[in-house]
Short mmCIF file of N, CA and C in Angstrom, two decimals:
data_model
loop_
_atom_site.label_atom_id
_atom_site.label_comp_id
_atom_site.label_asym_id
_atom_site.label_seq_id
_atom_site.Cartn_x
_atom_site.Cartn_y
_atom_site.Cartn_z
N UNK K 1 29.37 43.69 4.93
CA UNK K 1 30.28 42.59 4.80
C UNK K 1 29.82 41.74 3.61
N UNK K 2 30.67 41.44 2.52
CA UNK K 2 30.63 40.38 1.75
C UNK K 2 31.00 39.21 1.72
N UNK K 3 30.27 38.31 1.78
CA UNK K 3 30.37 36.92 1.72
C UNK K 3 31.08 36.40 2.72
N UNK K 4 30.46 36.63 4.09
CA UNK K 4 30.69 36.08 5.08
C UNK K 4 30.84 34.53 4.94
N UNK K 5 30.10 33.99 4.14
CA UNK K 5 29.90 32.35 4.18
C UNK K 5 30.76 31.74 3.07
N UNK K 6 31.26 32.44 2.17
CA UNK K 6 32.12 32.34 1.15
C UNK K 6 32.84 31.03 1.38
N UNK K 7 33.72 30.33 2.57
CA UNK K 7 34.48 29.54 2.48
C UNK K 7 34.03 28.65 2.99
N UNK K 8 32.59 28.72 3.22
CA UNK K 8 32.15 27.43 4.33
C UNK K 8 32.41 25.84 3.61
N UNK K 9 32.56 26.16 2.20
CA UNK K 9 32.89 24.77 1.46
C UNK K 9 34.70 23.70 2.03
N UNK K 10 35.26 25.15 1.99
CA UNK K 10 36.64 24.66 2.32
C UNK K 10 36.83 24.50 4.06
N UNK K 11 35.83 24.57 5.34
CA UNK K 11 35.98 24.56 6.08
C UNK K 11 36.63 23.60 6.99
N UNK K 12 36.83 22.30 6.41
CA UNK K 12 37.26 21.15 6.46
C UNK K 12 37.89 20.27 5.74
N UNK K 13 38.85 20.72 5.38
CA UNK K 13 40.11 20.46 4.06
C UNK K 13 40.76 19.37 5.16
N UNK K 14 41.34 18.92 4.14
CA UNK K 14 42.71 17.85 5.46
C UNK K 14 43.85 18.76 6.00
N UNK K 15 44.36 19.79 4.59
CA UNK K 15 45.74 20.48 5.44
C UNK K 15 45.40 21.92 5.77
N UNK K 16 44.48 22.38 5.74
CA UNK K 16 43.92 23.49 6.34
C UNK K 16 42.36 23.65 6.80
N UNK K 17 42.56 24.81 6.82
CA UNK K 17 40.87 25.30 8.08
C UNK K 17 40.44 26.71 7.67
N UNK K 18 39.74 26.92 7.89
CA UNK K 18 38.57 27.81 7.65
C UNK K 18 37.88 28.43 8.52
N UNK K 19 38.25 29.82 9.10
CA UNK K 19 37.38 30.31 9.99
C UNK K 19 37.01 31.66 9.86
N UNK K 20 35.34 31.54 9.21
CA UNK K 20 35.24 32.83 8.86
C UNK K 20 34.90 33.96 10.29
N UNK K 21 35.55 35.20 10.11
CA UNK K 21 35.79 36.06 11.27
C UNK K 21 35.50 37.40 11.15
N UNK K 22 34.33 38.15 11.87
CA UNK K 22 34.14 39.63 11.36
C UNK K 22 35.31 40.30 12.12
N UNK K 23 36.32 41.00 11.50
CA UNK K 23 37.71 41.45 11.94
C UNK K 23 37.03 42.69 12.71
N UNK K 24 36.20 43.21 12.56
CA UNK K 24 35.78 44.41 13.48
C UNK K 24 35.28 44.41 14.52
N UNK K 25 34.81 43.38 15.04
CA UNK K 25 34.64 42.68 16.57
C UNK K 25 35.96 42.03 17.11
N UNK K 26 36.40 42.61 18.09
CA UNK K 26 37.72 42.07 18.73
C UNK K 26 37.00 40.92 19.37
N UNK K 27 36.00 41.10 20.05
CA UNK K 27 35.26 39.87 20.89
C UNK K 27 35.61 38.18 20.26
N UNK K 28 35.14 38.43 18.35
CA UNK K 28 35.21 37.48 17.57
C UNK K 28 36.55 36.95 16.90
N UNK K 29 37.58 38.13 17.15
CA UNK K 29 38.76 37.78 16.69
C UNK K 29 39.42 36.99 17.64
N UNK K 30 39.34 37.30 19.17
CA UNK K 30 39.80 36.61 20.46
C UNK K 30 39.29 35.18 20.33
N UNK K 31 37.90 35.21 19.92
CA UNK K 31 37.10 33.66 20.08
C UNK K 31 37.65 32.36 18.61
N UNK K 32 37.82 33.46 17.40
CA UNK K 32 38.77 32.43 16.80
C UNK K 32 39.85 32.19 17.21
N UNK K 33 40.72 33.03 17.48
CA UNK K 33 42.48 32.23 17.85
C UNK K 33 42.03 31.48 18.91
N UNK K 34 41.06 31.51 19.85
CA UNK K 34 41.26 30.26 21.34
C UNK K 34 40.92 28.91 20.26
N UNK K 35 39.73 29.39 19.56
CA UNK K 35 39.04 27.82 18.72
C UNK K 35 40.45 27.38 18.00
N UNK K 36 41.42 28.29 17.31
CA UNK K 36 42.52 27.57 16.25
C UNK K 36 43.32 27.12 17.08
N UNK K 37 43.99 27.86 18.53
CA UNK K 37 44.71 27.19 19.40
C UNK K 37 44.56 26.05 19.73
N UNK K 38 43.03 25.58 20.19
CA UNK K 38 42.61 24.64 21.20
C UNK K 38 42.27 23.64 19.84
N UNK K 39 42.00 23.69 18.89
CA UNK K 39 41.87 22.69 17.65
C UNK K 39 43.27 22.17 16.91
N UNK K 40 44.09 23.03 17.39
CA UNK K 40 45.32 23.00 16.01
C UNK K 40 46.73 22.99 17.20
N UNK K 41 46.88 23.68 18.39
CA UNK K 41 47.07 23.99 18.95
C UNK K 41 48.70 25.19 19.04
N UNK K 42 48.84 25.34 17.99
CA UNK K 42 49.47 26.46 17.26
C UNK K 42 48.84 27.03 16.25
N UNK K 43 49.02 28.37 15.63
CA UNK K 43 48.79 29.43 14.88
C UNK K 43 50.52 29.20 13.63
N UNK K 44 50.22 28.03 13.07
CA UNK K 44 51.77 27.69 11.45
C UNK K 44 51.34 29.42 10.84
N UNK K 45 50.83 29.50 10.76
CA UNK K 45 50.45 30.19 9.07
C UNK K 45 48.88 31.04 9.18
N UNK K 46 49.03 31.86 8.70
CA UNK K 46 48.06 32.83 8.83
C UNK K 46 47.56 34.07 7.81
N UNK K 47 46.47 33.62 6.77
CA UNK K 47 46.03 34.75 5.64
C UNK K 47 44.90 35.59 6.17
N UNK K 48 45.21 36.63 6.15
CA UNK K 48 44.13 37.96 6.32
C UNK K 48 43.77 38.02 5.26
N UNK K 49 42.49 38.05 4.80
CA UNK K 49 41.85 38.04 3.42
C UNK K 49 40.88 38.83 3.49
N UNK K 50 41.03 39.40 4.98
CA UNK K 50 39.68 40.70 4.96
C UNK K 50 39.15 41.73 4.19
N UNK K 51 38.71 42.33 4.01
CA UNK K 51 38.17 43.91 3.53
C UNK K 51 38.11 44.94 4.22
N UNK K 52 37.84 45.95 4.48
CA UNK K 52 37.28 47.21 5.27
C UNK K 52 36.83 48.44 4.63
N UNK K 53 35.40 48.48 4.87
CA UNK K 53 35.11 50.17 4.20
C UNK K 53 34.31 50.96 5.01
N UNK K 54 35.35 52.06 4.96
CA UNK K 54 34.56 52.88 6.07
C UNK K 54 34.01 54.03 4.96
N UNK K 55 32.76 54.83 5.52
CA UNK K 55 32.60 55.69 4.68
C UNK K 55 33.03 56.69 4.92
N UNK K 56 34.11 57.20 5.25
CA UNK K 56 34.34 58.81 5.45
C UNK K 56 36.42 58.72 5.17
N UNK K 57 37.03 59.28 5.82
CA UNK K 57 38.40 59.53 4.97
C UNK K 57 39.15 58.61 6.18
N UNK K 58 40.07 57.60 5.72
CA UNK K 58 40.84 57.14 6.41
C UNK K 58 41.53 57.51 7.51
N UNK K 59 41.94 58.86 7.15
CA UNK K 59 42.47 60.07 8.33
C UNK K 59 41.82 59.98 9.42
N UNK K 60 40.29 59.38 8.92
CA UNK K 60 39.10 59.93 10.29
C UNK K 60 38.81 58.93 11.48
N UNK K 61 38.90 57.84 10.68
CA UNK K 61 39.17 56.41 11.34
C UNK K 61 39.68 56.23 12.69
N UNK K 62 38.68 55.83 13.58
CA UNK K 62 38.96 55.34 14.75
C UNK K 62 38.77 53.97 15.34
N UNK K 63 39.23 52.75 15.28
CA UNK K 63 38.35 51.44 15.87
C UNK K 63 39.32 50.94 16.81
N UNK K 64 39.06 51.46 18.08
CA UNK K 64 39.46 50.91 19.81
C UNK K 64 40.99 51.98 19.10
N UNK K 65 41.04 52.78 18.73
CA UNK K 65 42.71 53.63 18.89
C UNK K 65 43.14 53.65 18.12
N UNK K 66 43.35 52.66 16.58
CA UNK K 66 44.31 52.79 16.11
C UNK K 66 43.69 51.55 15.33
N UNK K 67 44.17 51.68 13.67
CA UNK K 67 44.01 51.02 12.64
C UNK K 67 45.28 50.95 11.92
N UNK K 68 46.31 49.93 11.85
CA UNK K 68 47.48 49.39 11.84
C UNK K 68 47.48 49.03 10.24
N UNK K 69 47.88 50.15 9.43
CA UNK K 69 47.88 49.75 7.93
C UNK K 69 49.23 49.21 7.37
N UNK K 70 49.70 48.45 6.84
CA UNK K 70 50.89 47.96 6.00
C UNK K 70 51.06 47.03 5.56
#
């Protein structure tokens, strides 16, 4: 993972938020939306700015069933 900490500057803007999230742990993806719910208490707007590299052929790819590309 690169630059996990990358946005910690902007984490506290007035019209937005900042929550950095390893997308490959569902555990951690569940634990941000409760924190943005229970802070914000809707989900306005939403950028995926992730990455992913697996080393072997996309074809081969398995994480919990299914990897949802588009």
């Amino acid at each position: 993972m690169t630059d996990i900490h990358g946005g910690d500057k902007y984490r506290n803007g007035e019209n937005y938020r900042f929550w950095p999230t390893d997308i490959s742990r569902a555990d951690e993806v569940n634990h941000s939306v409760e924190q943005i719910i229970q802070r914000c208490g809707r989900i306005d707007g939403l950028v995926n700015n992730a990455g992913v590299n697996f080393p072997r052929l996309l074809g081969k790819v398995r994480i919990s069933g299914e990897i949802l590309l588009g």
